[in-house]
């Protein structure tokens, strides 16, 4: 930690070469040390003014974030697929490759929500046939998606349909039942705007310490989704646009998979 601080402090305080920083801290200790330094006389006001501190375990302030938001059909497929992989990967005890139906229907659920401009928390209405919004939402989907859903649900009480829907619901249950997660991933208004933070050279500290409110699997998923968002924005910027951005990942073995490992060299400056 001392070595990281020795490296980080000069970068943060450089008045001539401001850069954006995303610091994802899985356990929270590093965040607290940084906050102590930022509040001390050794830190400048220029650093404090750029600070954005995010602590998902807090209940009085929740930054809203929608990983399913997209602008083009190609981006829709990419975002839905990446969100599916990240959320299912959080269940480390399961070999997702051996569960293709779970992968397929989690993807279908997210794709349906994305098509309608909805959020992760809204997916509850797709995997709960008893929801009063279920039939109405299905009718709004493109014809091809409707056919696939209707085929699954033509006998919702069958063992096949029950297993698929139960498995999908179990993976997404925290996003339906946790007040913190439902608010964070249940708003179409985006307050965690990664591109704006890059443009404004913000110093973003994400403190994922549990504080008795955040399960380990959920914290890892939030970290991976935020990291994926940073990488997706960096990839989508025009070649002539350059926002110097640093990623600092503490305890990254908990949430960085092979897919993200392969993406890091692509966006390295």
mmCIF file of N, CA, C and O in Angstrom, residues 66-70 75-77 79-80 107-120 122-123 126 141-142 145:
data_model
loop_
_atom_site.group_PDB
_atom_site.id
_atom_site.type_symbol
_atom_site.label_atom_id
_atom_site.label_comp_id
_atom_site.label_asym_id
_atom_site.label_seq_id
_atom_site.Cartn_x
_atom_site.Cartn_y
_atom_site.Cartn_z
ATOM 1 N N UNK A 66 -26.819 2.010 -15.347
ATOM 2 C CA UNK A 66 -27.548 1.043 -16.156
ATOM 3 C C UNK A 66 -26.624 0.420 -17.199
ATOM 4 O O UNK A 66 -26.393 0.993 -18.262
ATOM 5 N N UNK A 67 -26.076 -0.780 -16.922
ATOM 6 C CA UNK A 67 -25.154 -1.411 -17.875
ATOM 7 C C UNK A 67 -25.832 -1.888 -19.152
ATOM 8 O O UNK A 67 -25.144 -2.301 -20.091
ATOM 9 N N UNK A 68 -27.166 -1.845 -19.205
ATOM 10 C CA UNK A 68 -27.890 -2.292 -20.401
ATOM 11 C C UNK A 68 -28.176 -1.146 -21.375
ATOM 12 O O UNK A 68 -28.720 -1.378 -22.449
ATOM 13 N N UNK A 69 -27.821 0.058 -21.026
ATOM 14 C CA UNK A 69 -28.081 1.197 -21.911
ATOM 15 C C UNK A 69 -27.194 1.108 -23.149
ATOM 16 O O UNK A 69 -26.007 0.803 -23.052
ATOM 17 N N UNK A 70 -27.753 1.396 -24.308
ATOM 18 C CA UNK A 70 -26.979 1.305 -25.540
ATOM 19 C C UNK A 70 -27.457 2.357 -26.534
ATOM 20 O O UNK A 70 -28.523 2.971 -26.364
ATOM 21 N N UNK A 75 -23.945 -2.274 -30.295
ATOM 22 C CA UNK A 75 -23.573 -1.995 -28.906
ATOM 23 C C UNK A 75 -24.528 -2.706 -27.957
ATOM 24 O O UNK A 75 -24.128 -3.159 -26.881
ATOM 25 N N UNK A 76 -25.791 -2.829 -28.354
ATOM 26 C CA UNK A 76 -26.780 -3.523 -27.512
ATOM 27 C C UNK A 76 -26.344 -4.970 -27.281
ATOM 28 O O UNK A 76 -26.327 -5.450 -26.142
ATOM 29 N N UNK A 77 -25.983 -5.673 -28.357
ATOM 30 C CA UNK A 77 -25.560 -7.064 -28.216
ATOM 31 C C UNK A 77 -24.334 -7.155 -27.308
ATOM 32 O O UNK A 77 -24.277 -8.016 -26.416
ATOM 33 N N UNK A 79 -23.216 -5.071 -24.955
ATOM 34 C CA UNK A 79 -23.480 -4.736 -23.550
ATOM 35 C C UNK A 79 -24.300 -5.825 -22.860
ATOM 36 O O UNK A 79 -24.037 -6.176 -21.704
ATOM 37 N N UNK A 80 -25.284 -6.341 -23.547
ATOM 38 C CA UNK A 80 -26.106 -7.392 -22.943
ATOM 39 C C UNK A 80 -25.276 -8.642 -22.698
ATOM 40 O O UNK A 80 -25.351 -9.271 -21.631
ATOM 41 N N UNK A 107 -29.333 -14.067 -20.742
ATOM 42 C CA UNK A 107 -29.120 -13.148 -21.872
ATOM 43 C C UNK A 107 -30.465 -12.668 -22.438
ATOM 44 O O UNK A 107 -30.657 -11.466 -22.674
ATOM 45 N N UNK A 108 -31.401 -13.586 -22.666
ATOM 46 C CA UNK A 108 -32.705 -13.202 -23.217
ATOM 47 C C UNK A 108 -33.436 -12.219 -22.311
ATOM 48 O O UNK A 108 -34.111 -11.303 -22.783
ATOM 49 N N UNK A 109 -33.305 -12.429 -21.009
ATOM 50 C CA UNK A 109 -33.957 -11.522 -20.061
ATOM 51 C C UNK A 109 -33.357 -10.127 -20.152
ATOM 52 O O UNK A 109 -34.082 -9.119 -20.218
ATOM 53 N N UNK A 110 -32.032 -10.043 -20.161
ATOM 54 C CA UNK A 110 -31.373 -8.745 -20.272
ATOM 55 C C UNK A 110 -31.644 -8.096 -21.628
ATOM 56 O O UNK A 110 -31.828 -6.876 -21.718
ATOM 57 N N UNK A 111 -31.653 -8.904 -22.680
ATOM 58 C CA UNK A 111 -31.905 -8.358 -24.016
ATOM 59 C C UNK A 111 -33.304 -7.764 -24.102
ATOM 60 O O UNK A 111 -33.512 -6.702 -24.709
ATOM 61 N N UNK A 112 -34.278 -8.431 -23.491
ATOM 62 C CA UNK A 112 -35.652 -7.916 -23.490
ATOM 63 C C UNK A 112 -35.719 -6.575 -22.761
ATOM 64 O O UNK A 112 -36.346 -5.620 -23.237
ATOM 65 N N UNK A 113 -35.060 -6.494 -21.600
ATOM 66 C CA UNK A 113 -35.059 -5.237 -20.850
ATOM 67 C C UNK A 113 -34.360 -4.136 -21.636
ATOM 68 O O UNK A 113 -34.848 -2.991 -21.697
ATOM 69 N N UNK A 114 -33.232 -4.466 -22.259
ATOM 70 C CA UNK A 114 -32.493 -3.460 -23.030
ATOM 71 C C UNK A 114 -33.316 -2.949 -24.204
ATOM 72 O O UNK A 114 -33.325 -1.739 -24.493
ATOM 73 N N UNK A 115 -34.019 -3.835 -24.895
ATOM 74 C CA UNK A 115 -34.839 -3.444 -26.044
ATOM 75 C C UNK A 115 -35.892 -2.415 -25.662
ATOM 76 O O UNK A 115 -36.241 -1.539 -26.456
ATOM 77 N N UNK A 116 -36.392 -2.518 -24.451
ATOM 78 C CA UNK A 116 -37.471 -1.628 -24.005
ATOM 79 C C UNK A 116 -36.957 -0.450 -23.177
ATOM 80 O O UNK A 116 -37.749 0.294 -22.604
ATOM 81 N N UNK A 117 -35.629 -0.301 -23.103
ATOM 82 C CA UNK A 117 -35.068 0.810 -22.338
ATOM 83 C C UNK A 117 -35.223 0.646 -20.841
ATOM 84 O O UNK A 117 -35.240 1.638 -20.104
ATOM 85 N N UNK A 118 -35.311 -0.612 -20.381
ATOM 86 C CA UNK A 118 -35.494 -0.881 -18.958
ATOM 87 C C UNK A 118 -34.154 -1.207 -18.302
ATOM 88 O O UNK A 118 -33.102 -1.086 -18.920
ATOM 89 N N UNK A 119 -34.183 -1.651 -17.068
ATOM 90 C CA UNK A 119 -32.972 -1.815 -16.268
ATOM 91 C C UNK A 119 -32.853 -3.242 -15.736
ATOM 92 O O UNK A 119 -33.763 -4.066 -15.887
ATOM 93 N N UNK A 120 -31.725 -3.520 -15.060
ATOM 94 C CA UNK A 120 -31.531 -4.832 -14.448
ATOM 95 C C UNK A 120 -32.653 -5.162 -13.469
ATOM 96 O O UNK A 120 -33.161 -6.280 -13.438
ATOM 97 N N UNK A 122 -35.647 -4.153 -13.450
ATOM 98 C CA UNK A 122 -36.926 -4.376 -14.128
ATOM 99 C C UNK A 122 -37.052 -5.784 -14.669
ATOM 100 O O UNK A 122 -38.152 -6.215 -15.036
ATOM 101 N N UNK A 123 -35.933 -6.517 -14.748
ATOM 102 C CA UNK A 123 -35.966 -7.879 -15.294
ATOM 103 C C UNK A 123 -36.853 -8.806 -14.477
ATOM 104 O O UNK A 123 -37.244 -9.882 -14.944
ATOM 105 N N UNK A 126 -39.921 -9.992 -16.235
ATOM 106 C CA UNK A 126 -39.801 -10.984 -17.314
ATOM 107 C C UNK A 126 -39.708 -12.405 -16.767
ATOM 108 O O UNK A 126 -40.253 -13.339 -17.370
ATOM 109 N N UNK A 141 -42.151 -6.465 -27.177
ATOM 110 C CA UNK A 141 -40.883 -6.939 -27.714
ATOM 111 C C UNK A 141 -40.976 -7.165 -29.224
ATOM 112 O O UNK A 141 -42.059 -7.388 -29.764
ATOM 113 N N UNK A 142 -39.825 -7.143 -29.930
ATOM 114 C CA UNK A 142 -39.820 -7.518 -31.354
ATOM 115 C C UNK A 142 -40.378 -8.919 -31.535
ATOM 116 O O UNK A 142 -40.287 -9.768 -30.635
ATOM 117 N N UNK A 145 -38.279 -12.073 -30.596
ATOM 118 C CA UNK A 145 -38.095 -12.264 -29.164
ATOM 119 C C UNK A 145 -39.393 -12.750 -28.519
ATOM 120 O O UNK A 145 -39.373 -13.586 -27.612
#
